[in-house]
Amino acid sequence: MDFRNYVRSRVGKYRIGIEFGASYNPIVAKKDGFNVYIVDHADEASLREKYRDHPVDVTRIEPVDAIDDGGELTRLLPEGERFDYIIASHVFEHLPDPIRFLQRCTRALKPDGKLYLMLPDRRFTFDYFRPVSTTGAMVRAYLEKRTRHDPAHLFDHYSMSAERNGAGVWADLDGGVFSFTGTLEAGYAAATSLQTDYLDCHAWIFTPASFRNIIEELREINLIEMGEVEFYDSVGCEFFVVLSPNAPSNLLSRVERAERVVREASRIAT
């Protein structure tokens, strides 16, 4: 399944939405006729400069409507109006405070609005050696109102990044030769940096089952209203989840979900 084509077919061009972090690879491009607001960490000129020496097509970078400062997304629209959809492809794992992001999305969406998330599956990426994140760690980030990454997340990202057969991402569980590209020294330097400028990392590590469990646990303790309305298992290095404020209750018990997380974690490349 092509997740991006699926999203384009579902949102259509007449609905109004947001794409977070579209950068040089927008899913719903304005130039293709989509009624979309682009929210990113920097403006168009800065993004073009950032990727100028990278092997990407910087002409695909579109005008940025808002630099994300953690404020309410509803301010992009006239008072009282809400969005039909929000798209975030490989954004969620970078957020210092994912719970607050989900809360902001809920307030910005119509009651039947959809949040489309594409997320990396740690079993198929450079996060391979990192343990999955927990609900408790996410709650801690929320209670701390975190706007910069935790030193532990920075250390793990910069010290434990890995390759399999020389690649940072892969698409299967067949065996291979692993090596670390991160170093302990780089991890410690990142963890102890003053972070006068924002230092990015993969703060949150998931398999599909672990992500789905976190969402349900956050919902059960009323920290978020979002729930799962669609799920598609990993294709290549990523999986795809659609959340909505009006999602039905999950029928699996907490134990059943936890058992699913453990079973899935055991299916790794060897």
XYZ file of N, CA and C in Angstrom:
810
model
N 0.845 -1.204 0.000
C 0.000 0.000 0.000
C 0.879 1.252 0.000
N 0.538 2.192 -0.838
C 1.240 3.474 -0.877
C 0.511 4.428 0.060
N 1.078 4.648 1.250
C 0.402 5.450 2.262
C 0.121 6.875 1.780
N 1.063 7.460 1.066
C 0.918 8.855 0.661
C -0.170 9.031 -0.397
N -0.231 8.124 -1.346
C -1.318 8.184 -2.319
C -2.666 7.962 -1.646
N -2.669 7.092 -0.643
C -3.909 6.838 0.094
C -4.385 8.116 0.788
N -3.469 8.824 1.432
C -3.835 10.072 2.108
C -4.387 11.068 1.103
N -3.710 11.226 -0.020
C -4.175 12.169 -1.039
C -5.588 11.824 -1.510
N -5.854 10.533 -1.679
C -7.177 10.122 -2.145
C -8.250 10.340 -1.093
N -7.882 10.299 0.180
C -8.860 10.440 1.256
C -9.182 11.900 1.560
N -8.180 12.771 1.532
C -8.438 14.150 1.943
C -9.068 14.974 0.825
N -8.732 14.647 -0.426
C -9.281 15.410 -1.535
C -8.788 16.843 -1.552
N -9.174 17.568 -2.581
C -8.677 18.930 -2.760
C -9.636 20.001 -2.259
N -10.857 19.615 -1.903
C -11.809 20.625 -1.448
C -11.805 20.763 0.074
N -11.280 19.774 0.788
C -11.198 19.877 2.245
C -9.997 20.736 2.635
N -10.042 21.278 3.841
C -8.982 22.159 4.310
C -8.174 21.461 5.394
N -6.842 21.549 5.277
C -6.018 20.807 6.230
C -4.678 21.464 6.497
N -3.893 20.763 7.300
C -2.530 21.157 7.662
C -1.599 20.008 7.325
N -0.427 20.329 6.796
C 0.649 19.335 6.725
C 1.829 19.860 7.533
N 2.215 19.068 8.538
C 3.369 19.388 9.367
C 4.634 18.853 8.715
N 5.685 19.682 8.726
C 7.002 19.220 8.312
C 7.063 18.697 6.895
N 6.328 19.323 5.991
C 6.315 18.846 4.599
C 7.684 18.958 3.957
N 8.392 20.027 4.253
C 9.763 20.236 3.797
C 9.861 20.039 2.282
N 10.839 19.203 1.834
C 11.052 19.019 0.401
C 10.232 17.872 -0.183
N 9.338 17.284 0.632
C 8.569 16.137 0.147
C 7.111 16.234 0.595
N 6.388 17.294 0.192
C 4.997 17.437 0.633
C 4.117 16.312 0.101
N 3.184 15.887 0.931
C 2.232 14.858 0.509
C 1.070 15.503 -0.233
N 0.576 16.618 0.307
C -0.522 17.345 -0.343
C -0.004 18.742 -0.685
N 0.534 18.885 -1.860
C 1.193 20.129 -2.251
C 0.182 21.179 -2.697
N 0.441 22.406 -2.316
C -0.398 23.517 -2.769
C -0.395 23.610 -4.294
N 0.778 23.411 -4.877
C 0.886 23.552 -6.332
C 0.081 22.491 -7.070
N -0.312 21.417 -6.354
C -1.160 20.386 -6.950
C -2.638 20.645 -6.689
N -2.937 21.770 -6.054
C -4.326 22.155 -5.868
C -4.930 21.821 -4.527
N -4.124 21.341 -3.573
C -4.667 20.995 -2.262
C -4.825 22.256 -1.412
N -5.903 22.293 -0.653
C -6.225 23.428 0.213
C -5.565 23.191 1.570
N -4.272 23.460 1.649
C -3.479 23.041 2.796
C -2.638 24.185 3.334
N -2.481 24.197 4.647
C -1.564 25.105 5.330
C -0.310 24.312 5.687
N 0.854 24.880 5.404
C 2.118 24.233 5.715
C 2.659 24.805 7.021
N 2.898 23.915 7.989
C 3.488 24.302 9.270
C 4.809 23.571 9.408
N 5.881 24.316 9.667
C 7.210 23.696 9.745
C 8.038 24.395 10.814
N 9.268 23.906 11.006
C 10.127 24.482 12.043
C 10.886 25.713 11.549
N 10.815 25.983 10.250
C 11.522 27.125 9.661
C 10.757 27.599 8.436
N 11.088 28.809 7.958
C 10.395 29.341 6.793
C 10.965 28.742 5.508
N 10.324 29.064 4.389
C 10.699 28.481 3.099
C 12.157 28.753 2.754
N 12.602 29.988 2.924
C 13.979 30.330 2.566
C 14.981 29.556 3.411
N 14.700 29.436 4.689
C 15.609 28.709 5.583
C 15.657 27.230 5.242
N 14.510 26.663 4.877
C 14.476 25.253 4.501
C 15.254 25.019 3.210
N 15.121 25.942 2.257
C 15.877 25.798 1.006
C 17.384 25.867 1.268
N 17.789 26.727 2.174
C 19.201 26.832 2.515
C 19.664 25.584 3.260
N 18.831 25.084 4.158
C 19.184 23.897 4.940
C 19.476 22.695 4.054
N 18.665 22.528 3.007
C 18.782 21.335 2.170
C 19.510 21.605 0.849
N 20.115 22.778 0.739
C 20.736 23.177 -0.530
C 21.799 22.185 -0.991
N 22.575 21.639 -0.066
C 23.656 20.720 -0.435
C 23.280 19.255 -0.262
N 21.999 18.987 -0.031
C 21.520 17.614 0.102
C 21.002 17.120 -1.251
N 20.998 15.807 -1.472
C 20.527 15.267 -2.755
C 18.999 15.215 -2.817
N 18.353 16.378 -2.668
C 16.897 16.469 -2.714
C 16.508 17.615 -3.632
N 15.255 17.627 -4.059
C 14.748 18.668 -4.949
C 14.166 19.802 -4.095
N 14.950 20.850 -3.880
C 14.501 21.945 -3.008
C 13.397 22.776 -3.666
N 13.173 22.605 -4.974
C 12.085 23.339 -5.619
C 10.726 22.839 -5.140
N 10.693 21.688 -4.513
C 9.429 21.159 -3.996
C 9.056 21.776 -2.654
N 9.977 22.494 -2.038
C 9.671 23.168 -0.777
C 8.690 24.299 -1.048
N 7.575 24.282 -0.344
C 6.512 25.242 -0.590
C 6.523 26.357 0.449
N 5.824 27.449 0.192
C 5.727 28.523 1.191
C 5.182 27.990 2.512
N 5.815 28.398 3.600
C 5.419 27.965 4.940
C 4.441 28.993 5.502
N 3.273 28.524 5.912
C 2.238 29.422 6.432
C 2.461 29.785 7.888
N 3.111 28.901 8.640
C 3.358 29.186 10.055
C 4.553 28.377 10.530
N 5.425 29.031 11.282
C 6.510 28.327 11.980
C 5.954 27.854 13.313
N 6.072 26.579 13.570
C 5.420 26.011 14.746
C 6.111 26.469 16.025
N 5.366 27.197 16.847
C 5.887 27.667 18.127
C 5.138 27.066 19.304
N 4.346 26.021 19.025
C 3.573 25.387 20.085
C 2.232 26.038 20.335
N 1.897 27.072 19.571
C 0.630 27.773 19.763
C -0.540 27.033 19.140
N -1.711 27.609 19.304
C -2.927 26.985 18.797
C -2.971 27.043 17.275
N -3.302 25.922 16.664
C -3.366 25.831 15.210
C -4.616 26.512 14.659
N -5.612 26.695 15.504
C -6.850 27.322 15.072
C -6.640 28.772 14.647
N -5.540 29.370 15.071
C -5.308 30.768 14.717
C -5.047 30.946 13.227
N -4.812 29.852 12.509
C -4.609 29.927 11.069
C -5.915 30.165 10.318
N -7.040 29.923 10.989
C -8.348 30.029 10.353
C -9.176 31.135 11.002
N -10.210 31.603 10.330
C -11.136 32.537 10.975
C -11.726 31.914 12.240
N -12.065 32.733 13.198
C -12.558 32.255 14.486
C -13.770 31.337 14.306
N -13.727 30.205 14.995
C -14.815 29.242 14.951
C -14.666 28.160 13.910
N -13.758 28.325 12.957
C -13.559 27.312 11.922
C -12.515 26.289 12.364
N -12.625 25.077 11.811
C -11.718 24.003 12.163
C -11.268 23.265 10.895
N -10.204 22.484 11.043
C -9.629 21.762 9.910
C -10.279 20.397 9.734
N -10.269 19.930 8.482
C -10.767 18.587 8.168
C -9.714 17.518 8.430
N -8.448 17.886 8.266
C -7.393 16.892 8.427
C -6.079 17.564 8.807
N -5.212 16.760 9.397
C -3.826 17.147 9.676
C -2.955 15.967 9.279
N -1.857 16.249 8.601
C -0.912 15.209 8.159
C 0.431 15.456 8.819
N 1.022 14.403 9.352
C 2.373 14.497 9.920
C 3.118 13.214 9.577
N 3.969 13.294 8.586
C 4.752 12.139 8.142
C 6.159 12.219 8.719
N 6.505 11.254 9.559
C 7.826 11.195 10.200
C 8.131 12.497 10.943
N 7.139 12.960 11.663
C 7.235 14.146 12.508
C 7.077 13.781 13.977
N 6.133 12.909 14.273
C 5.737 12.615 15.650
C 6.911 12.162 16.509
N 7.803 11.355 15.949
C 8.927 10.828 16.728
C 9.935 11.908 17.099
N 9.861 13.073 16.447
C 10.777 14.185 16.719
C 10.250 15.158 17.771
N 9.001 15.035 18.166
C 8.375 16.046 19.015
C 8.867 15.961 20.457
N 9.248 17.061 21.071
C 9.612 17.018 22.495
C 8.441 16.631 23.388
N 7.222 17.019 22.991
C 6.043 16.782 23.831
C 4.882 16.300 22.954
N 4.820 14.999 22.645
C 3.780 14.493 21.742
C 2.359 14.646 22.279
N 2.182 14.546 23.593
C 0.829 14.651 24.143
C 0.243 16.029 23.857
N 1.027 17.058 24.087
C 0.529 18.410 23.826
C 0.244 18.599 22.328
N 1.040 17.985 21.484
C 0.772 18.028 20.044
C -0.588 17.412 19.730
N -0.891 16.257 20.301
C -2.174 15.599 20.051
C -3.329 16.445 20.584
N -3.128 17.082 21.712
C -4.162 17.967 22.248
C -4.403 19.152 21.323
N -3.331 19.741 20.810
C -3.469 20.864 19.876
C -4.196 20.429 18.609
N -3.878 19.239 18.117
C -4.536 18.735 16.912
C -6.030 18.528 17.159
N -6.379 17.996 18.320
C -7.786 17.786 18.648
C -8.542 19.104 18.631
N -7.969 20.138 19.220
C -8.633 21.440 19.263
C -8.749 22.075 17.877
N -7.838 21.703 16.976
C -7.827 22.297 15.634
C -8.727 21.563 14.649
N -9.081 20.309 14.958
C -9.848 19.492 14.024
C -11.346 19.583 14.282
N -12.108 19.385 13.224
C -13.544 19.174 13.370
C -13.773 17.866 14.147
N -14.952 17.681 14.743
C -15.197 16.448 15.523
C -14.930 15.166 14.742
N -15.163 15.192 13.436
C -14.895 14.008 12.612
C -13.601 14.157 11.818
N -12.757 15.128 12.191
C -11.487 15.336 11.495
C -10.519 14.197 11.711
N -9.505 14.122 10.869
C -8.560 13.011 10.909
C -7.122 13.532 11.030
N -6.350 12.819 11.838
C -4.910 13.052 11.942
C -4.209 11.862 11.305
N -3.501 12.098 10.206
C -2.809 11.039 9.462
C -1.339 11.031 9.888
N -0.907 9.909 10.452
C 0.458 9.786 10.957
C 1.189 8.656 10.254
N 2.369 8.952 9.713
C 3.296 7.931 9.244
C 4.494 7.944 10.174
N 4.852 6.761 10.693
C 5.868 6.678 11.733
C 6.863 5.568 11.427
N 8.139 5.752 11.804
C 9.126 4.694 11.569
C 8.955 3.536 12.547
N 9.100 2.346 12.033
C 9.118 1.119 12.839
C 10.577 0.831 13.190
N 10.914 0.845 14.479
C 12.318 0.738 14.899
C 12.998 -0.507 14.368
N 12.244 -1.545 14.063
C 12.845 -2.799 13.582
C 13.453 -2.656 12.200
N 13.135 -1.549 11.514
C 13.585 -1.371 10.129
C 14.369 -0.084 9.922
N 14.874 0.496 11.003
C 15.579 1.778 10.881
C 16.813 1.802 11.769
N 17.505 2.931 11.715
C 18.703 3.136 12.535
C 18.411 3.135 14.030
N 17.127 3.123 14.418
C 16.740 3.008 15.830
C 16.693 1.557 16.312
N 17.173 0.654 15.519
C 17.021 -0.785 15.758
C 17.409 -1.202 17.172
N 18.496 -0.681 17.702
C 18.993 -1.124 19.009
C 18.367 -0.371 20.183
N 17.497 0.557 19.899
C 16.877 1.340 20.978
C 15.580 0.687 21.437
N 15.319 0.672 22.740
C 14.046 0.118 23.242
C 12.885 1.045 22.898
N 11.696 0.468 22.826
C 10.529 1.287 22.514
C 10.222 2.226 23.677
N 9.617 3.335 23.347
C 9.223 4.328 24.341
C 8.023 3.835 25.142
N 7.834 4.426 26.304
C 6.722 4.051 27.176
C 5.755 5.210 27.351
N 4.568 4.878 27.766
C 3.577 5.909 28.078
C 4.092 6.819 29.187
N 4.743 6.235 30.179
C 5.256 7.020 31.297
C 6.257 8.070 30.872
N 7.145 7.718 29.947
C 8.131 8.689 29.460
C 7.437 9.828 28.731
N 6.382 9.511 28.007
C 5.650 10.555 27.294
C 4.897 11.457 28.271
N 4.345 10.858 29.314
C 3.667 11.646 30.347
C 4.659 12.585 31.028
N 5.854 12.097 31.299
C 6.863 12.951 31.932
C 7.178 14.163 31.060
N 7.330 13.958 29.757
C 7.597 15.081 28.846
C 6.462 16.090 28.903
N 5.240 15.599 29.005
C 4.066 16.473 29.075
C 4.049 17.270 30.379
N 4.312 16.606 31.495
C 4.286 17.292 32.786
C 5.401 18.323 32.898
N 6.511 18.062 32.218
C 7.626 19.015 32.209
C 7.420 20.139 31.196
N 6.348 20.037 30.388
C 6.082 21.009 29.319
C 7.322 21.183 28.449
N 7.847 20.072 28.022
C 9.139 20.039 27.341
C 9.082 20.715 25.968
N 10.028 21.584 25.707
C 10.183 22.218 24.398
C 11.533 21.886 23.775
N 12.411 21.278 24.537
C 13.701 20.772 24.061
C 13.794 19.311 24.465
N 14.629 18.564 23.750
C 14.697 17.135 24.009
C 15.434 16.821 25.308
N 14.954 15.767 25.953
C 15.570 15.264 27.177
C 16.999 14.797 26.881
N 17.956 15.045 27.793
C 19.332 14.582 27.554
C 19.442 13.085 27.279
N 18.581 12.293 27.927
C 18.637 10.847 27.686
C 18.267 10.511 26.247
N 17.253 11.193 25.706
C 16.870 10.960 24.313
C 17.989 11.378 23.361
N 18.612 12.515 23.659
C 19.713 12.971 22.815
C 20.883 11.988 22.863
N 21.214 11.519 24.068
C 22.309 10.566 24.185
C 22.017 9.310 23.381
N 20.815 8.755 23.545
C 20.485 7.508 22.851
C 20.485 7.687 21.339
N 19.935 8.796 20.871
C 19.872 9.016 19.425
C 21.263 9.095 18.808
N 22.132 9.887 19.429
C 23.446 10.128 18.831
C 24.477 9.058 19.158
N 24.159 8.192 20.097
C 25.110 7.126 20.418
C 24.699 5.768 19.856
N 23.390 5.555 19.613
C 22.899 4.219 19.266
C 22.420 4.098 17.827
N 22.550 5.145 17.046
C 22.164 5.056 15.646
C 22.968 3.955 14.960
N 22.291 3.167 14.141
C 22.927 1.967 13.579
C 22.613 1.805 12.093
N 23.373 0.941 11.452
C 23.135 0.547 10.064
C 23.058 -0.961 9.974
N 22.347 -1.425 8.978
C 22.367 -2.851 8.631
C 22.812 -2.976 7.188
N 23.893 -3.675 6.985
C 24.472 -3.808 5.640
C 24.729 -2.446 5.005
N 25.150 -1.500 5.836
C 25.520 -0.177 5.347
C 24.375 0.775 5.097
N 23.144 0.389 5.448
C 21.973 1.240 5.209
C 21.316 1.626 6.534
N 20.780 2.846 6.570
C 20.124 3.313 7.785
C 18.678 2.896 7.905
N 18.064 2.480 6.792
C 16.706 1.935 6.803
C 16.674 0.730 5.889
N 15.748 -0.172 6.174
C 15.601 -1.371 5.353
C 14.155 -1.815 5.406
N 13.817 -2.879 4.687
C 12.400 -3.198 4.497
C 12.028 -4.628 4.858
N 12.917 -5.348 5.509
C 12.607 -6.741 5.811
C 13.310 -7.157 7.092
N 12.978 -8.350 7.565
C 13.558 -8.860 8.798
C 14.649 -9.890 8.553
N 15.089 -10.012 7.303
C 16.193 -10.931 7.016
C 17.451 -10.473 7.722
N 18.347 -11.410 7.969
C 19.566 -11.096 8.687
C 20.479 -10.159 7.930
N 21.464 -9.630 8.628
C 22.423 -8.732 8.016
C 23.529 -8.412 8.990
N 24.439 -7.575 8.553
C 25.568 -7.167 9.385
C 25.264 -5.781 9.936
N 25.214 -5.681 11.261
C 24.909 -4.411 11.916
C 26.185 -3.705 12.351
N 26.103 -2.372 12.365
C 27.199 -1.571 12.890
C 26.613 -0.279 13.453
N 27.296 0.285 14.440
C 26.875 1.566 14.986
C 27.470 2.701 14.154
N 26.633 3.663 13.812
C 27.130 4.908 13.230
C 27.227 5.978 14.310
N 26.430 5.852 15.348
C 26.536 6.734 16.498
C 27.683 6.303 17.398
N 28.152 7.221 18.220
C 29.235 6.908 19.156
C 28.845 7.382 20.548
N 29.442 6.773 21.552
C 29.190 7.187 22.925
C 29.622 8.631 23.144
N 30.714 9.014 22.514
C 31.202 10.390 22.646
C 30.204 11.388 22.063
N 29.669 11.068 20.886
C 28.684 11.954 20.263
C 27.415 12.033 21.102
N 27.021 10.902 21.670
C 25.847 10.887 22.526
C 26.023 11.760 23.750
N 27.182 11.658 24.387
C 27.414 12.454 25.590
C 27.514 13.938 25.254
N 28.135 14.252 24.122
C 28.232 15.652 23.705
C 26.849 16.237 23.454
N 25.974 15.465 22.838
C 24.614 15.947 22.589
C 23.848 16.118 23.897
N 24.006 15.158 24.794
C 23.281 15.197 26.067
C 23.709 16.358 26.941
N 24.955 16.768 26.829
C 25.479 17.828 27.698
C 25.564 19.178 26.998
N 25.054 19.253 25.764
C 25.083 20.526 25.051
C 24.141 21.517 25.727
N 24.448 22.787 25.589
C 23.615 23.822 26.198
C 22.305 24.023 25.438
N 22.253 23.561 24.204
C 21.061 23.640 23.370
C 20.524 25.067 23.259
N 21.414 26.012 23.022
C 20.936 27.364 22.726
C 20.116 27.350 21.443
N 20.502 26.491 20.503
C 19.691 26.200 19.327
C 19.064 24.825 19.507
N 17.889 24.652 18.952
C 17.187 23.378 19.052
C 18.022 22.257 18.444
N 18.190 21.175 19.186
C 18.926 20.007 18.705
C 17.935 18.881 18.483
N 17.849 18.423 17.255
C 16.825 17.452 16.871
C 17.269 16.029 17.176
N 16.299 15.149 17.346
C 16.592 13.718 17.487
C 15.295 12.931 17.356
N 15.423 11.614 17.204
C 14.297 10.714 17.388
C 14.138 10.510 18.885
N 13.187 11.224 19.466
C 12.969 11.111 20.907
C 12.119 9.896 21.254
N 11.261 9.479 20.314
C 10.271 8.445 20.605
C 10.434 7.294 19.624
N 10.471 6.102 20.186
C 10.792 4.898 19.415
C 9.601 3.947 19.498
N 9.170 3.446 18.335
C 7.955 2.632 18.293
C 8.124 1.397 17.421
N 7.343 0.378 17.735
C 6.847 -0.584 16.762
C 5.359 -0.263 16.626
N 4.683 -0.806 15.643
C 3.254 -0.485 15.519
C 2.462 -0.777 16.790
N 2.677 -1.940 17.379
C 1.906 -2.313 18.568
C 2.212 -1.406 19.751
N 3.463 -1.006 19.904
C 3.807 -0.155 21.053
C 3.181 1.229 20.901
N 3.158 1.760 19.674
C 2.519 3.057 19.452
C 1.028 2.978 19.729
N 0.387 1.952 19.210
C -1.062 1.819 19.383
C -1.414 1.676 20.861
N -0.579 0.995 21.608
C -0.828 0.836 23.043
C -0.696 2.171 23.777
N 0.331 2.950 23.441
C 0.510 4.258 24.082
C -0.707 5.150 23.839
N -1.199 5.177 22.609
C -2.357 6.008 22.295
C -3.552 5.597 23.150
N -3.786 4.296 23.283
C -4.922 3.846 24.076
C -4.733 4.157 25.559
N -3.513 4.017 26.062
C -3.282 4.319 27.477
C -3.465 5.802 27.760
N -2.988 6.652 26.872
C -3.177 8.093 27.049
C -4.650 8.458 26.999
N -5.376 7.760 26.158
C -6.812 8.018 26.049
C -7.547 7.549 27.308
N -7.125 6.419 27.850
C -7.785 5.862 29.031
C -7.595 6.740 30.268
N -6.495 7.495 30.317
C -6.294 8.387 31.465
C -6.694 9.821 31.122
N -7.398 9.972 30.000
C -8.004 11.247 29.602
C -6.993 12.355 29.334
N -5.789 11.990 28.909
C -4.833 13.007 28.497
C -5.035 13.399 27.041
N -5.608 12.493 26.255
C -5.933 12.814 24.869
C -7.341 12.316 24.563
N -7.961 12.937 23.564
C -9.259 12.480 23.068
C -9.116 11.628 21.817
N -7.988 11.764 21.157
C -7.757 11.040 19.909
C -7.751 9.528 20.132
N -8.336 8.810 19.183
C -8.260 7.365 19.167
C -8.079 6.870 17.745
N -7.746 5.612 17.616
C -7.440 5.033 16.307
C -8.710 4.721 15.525
N -8.738 5.172 14.274
C -9.834 4.811 13.378
C -9.364 3.970 12.196
N -8.079 4.018 11.895
C -7.509 3.162 10.852
C -6.072 2.831 11.240
N -5.637 1.621 10.860
C -4.248 1.212 11.084
C -3.794 0.344 9.924
N -2.543 0.575 9.496
C -1.940 -0.231 8.438
C -0.528 -0.585 8.870
N -0.246 -1.872 8.858
C 1.034 -2.382 9.346
C 2.187 -1.911 8.455
N 3.386 -2.159 8.930
C 4.580 -1.605 8.298
C 4.742 -2.047 6.850
N 5.029 -1.058 6.024
C 5.458 -1.263 4.643
C 6.802 -0.559 4.528
N 7.823 -1.298 4.132
C 9.159 -0.720 4.182
C 9.523 -0.454 5.632
N 9.919 0.778 5.941
C 10.368 1.105 7.294
C 9.301 1.798 8.127
N 8.074 1.957 7.610
C 7.098 2.793 8.300
C 5.735 2.126 8.400
N 4.975 2.564 9.418
C 3.586 2.152 9.532
C 2.704 3.394 9.528
N 1.400 3.181 9.413
C 0.465 4.272 9.157
C -0.739 4.142 10.077
N -1.053 5.233 10.787
C -2.182 5.256 11.708
C -3.001 6.507 11.451
N -4.322 6.363 11.501
C -5.230 7.497 11.405
C -5.953 7.628 12.745
N -5.853 8.811 13.353
C -6.500 9.090 14.622
C -7.613 10.111 14.414
N -8.603 10.071 15.306
C -9.701 11.024 15.232
C -10.298 11.219 16.618
N -10.820 12.419 16.900
C -11.446 12.637 18.203
C -12.678 11.776 18.436
N -13.349 11.331 17.387
C -14.582 10.566 17.565
C -14.371 9.070 17.350
N -13.162 8.576 17.600
C -12.853 7.159 17.391
C -13.601 6.287 18.391
N -13.988 5.076 17.996
C -14.624 4.153 18.945
C -13.620 3.646 19.965
N -14.108 3.076 21.042
C -13.235 2.518 22.073
C -12.521 1.280 21.549
N -11.297 1.080 22.008
C -10.537 -0.110 21.652
C -11.086 -1.314 22.410
N -11.286 -2.420 21.708
C -11.893 -3.593 22.325
C -10.884 -4.496 23.017
N -9.582 -4.275 22.771
C -8.576 -5.099 23.421
C -8.333 -4.612 24.847
N -8.105 -5.555 25.753
C -7.757 -5.187 27.118
C -6.321 -4.687 27.173
N -5.961 -4.061 28.276
C -4.594 -3.564 28.434
C -3.594 -4.705 28.395
N -3.916 -5.830 28.987
C -3.014 -6.990 28.961
C -2.859 -7.509 27.539
N -3.953 -7.602 26.804
C -3.869 -8.076 25.421
C -2.990 -7.155 24.578
N -3.119 -5.862 24.791
C -2.282 -4.922 24.043
C -0.811 -5.080 24.418
N -0.539 -5.236 25.716
C 0.845 -5.397 26.174
C 1.449 -6.684 25.626
N 0.669 -7.741 25.581
C 1.173 -9.003 25.020
C 1.486 -8.843 23.536
N 0.683 -8.080 22.851
C 0.935 -7.839 21.430
C 2.240 -7.076 21.237
N 2.526 -6.127 22.127
C 3.785 -5.381 22.055
C 4.976 -6.314 22.211
N 4.900 -7.227 23.186
C 6.009 -8.147 23.439
C 6.214 -9.092 22.255
N 5.122 -9.625 21.735
C 5.239 -10.548 20.589
C 5.865 -9.845 19.391
N 5.428 -8.637 19.131
C 5.943 -7.918 17.980
C 7.427 -7.576 18.144
N 7.817 -7.209 19.369
C 9.212 -6.857 19.619
C 10.156 -8.034 19.378
N 9.629 -9.244 19.504
C 10.482 -10.429 19.311
C 10.732 -10.727 17.835
N 9.963 -10.098 16.956
C 10.152 -10.331 15.526
C 11.133 -9.288 14.992
N 12.409 -9.627 15.064
C 13.464 -8.709 14.670
C 14.440 -9.422 13.747
N 15.256 -8.635 13.072
C 16.297 -9.197 12.212
C 17.353 -9.893 13.081
N 17.801 -11.034 12.622
C 18.833 -11.785 13.361
C 19.940 -12.225 12.423
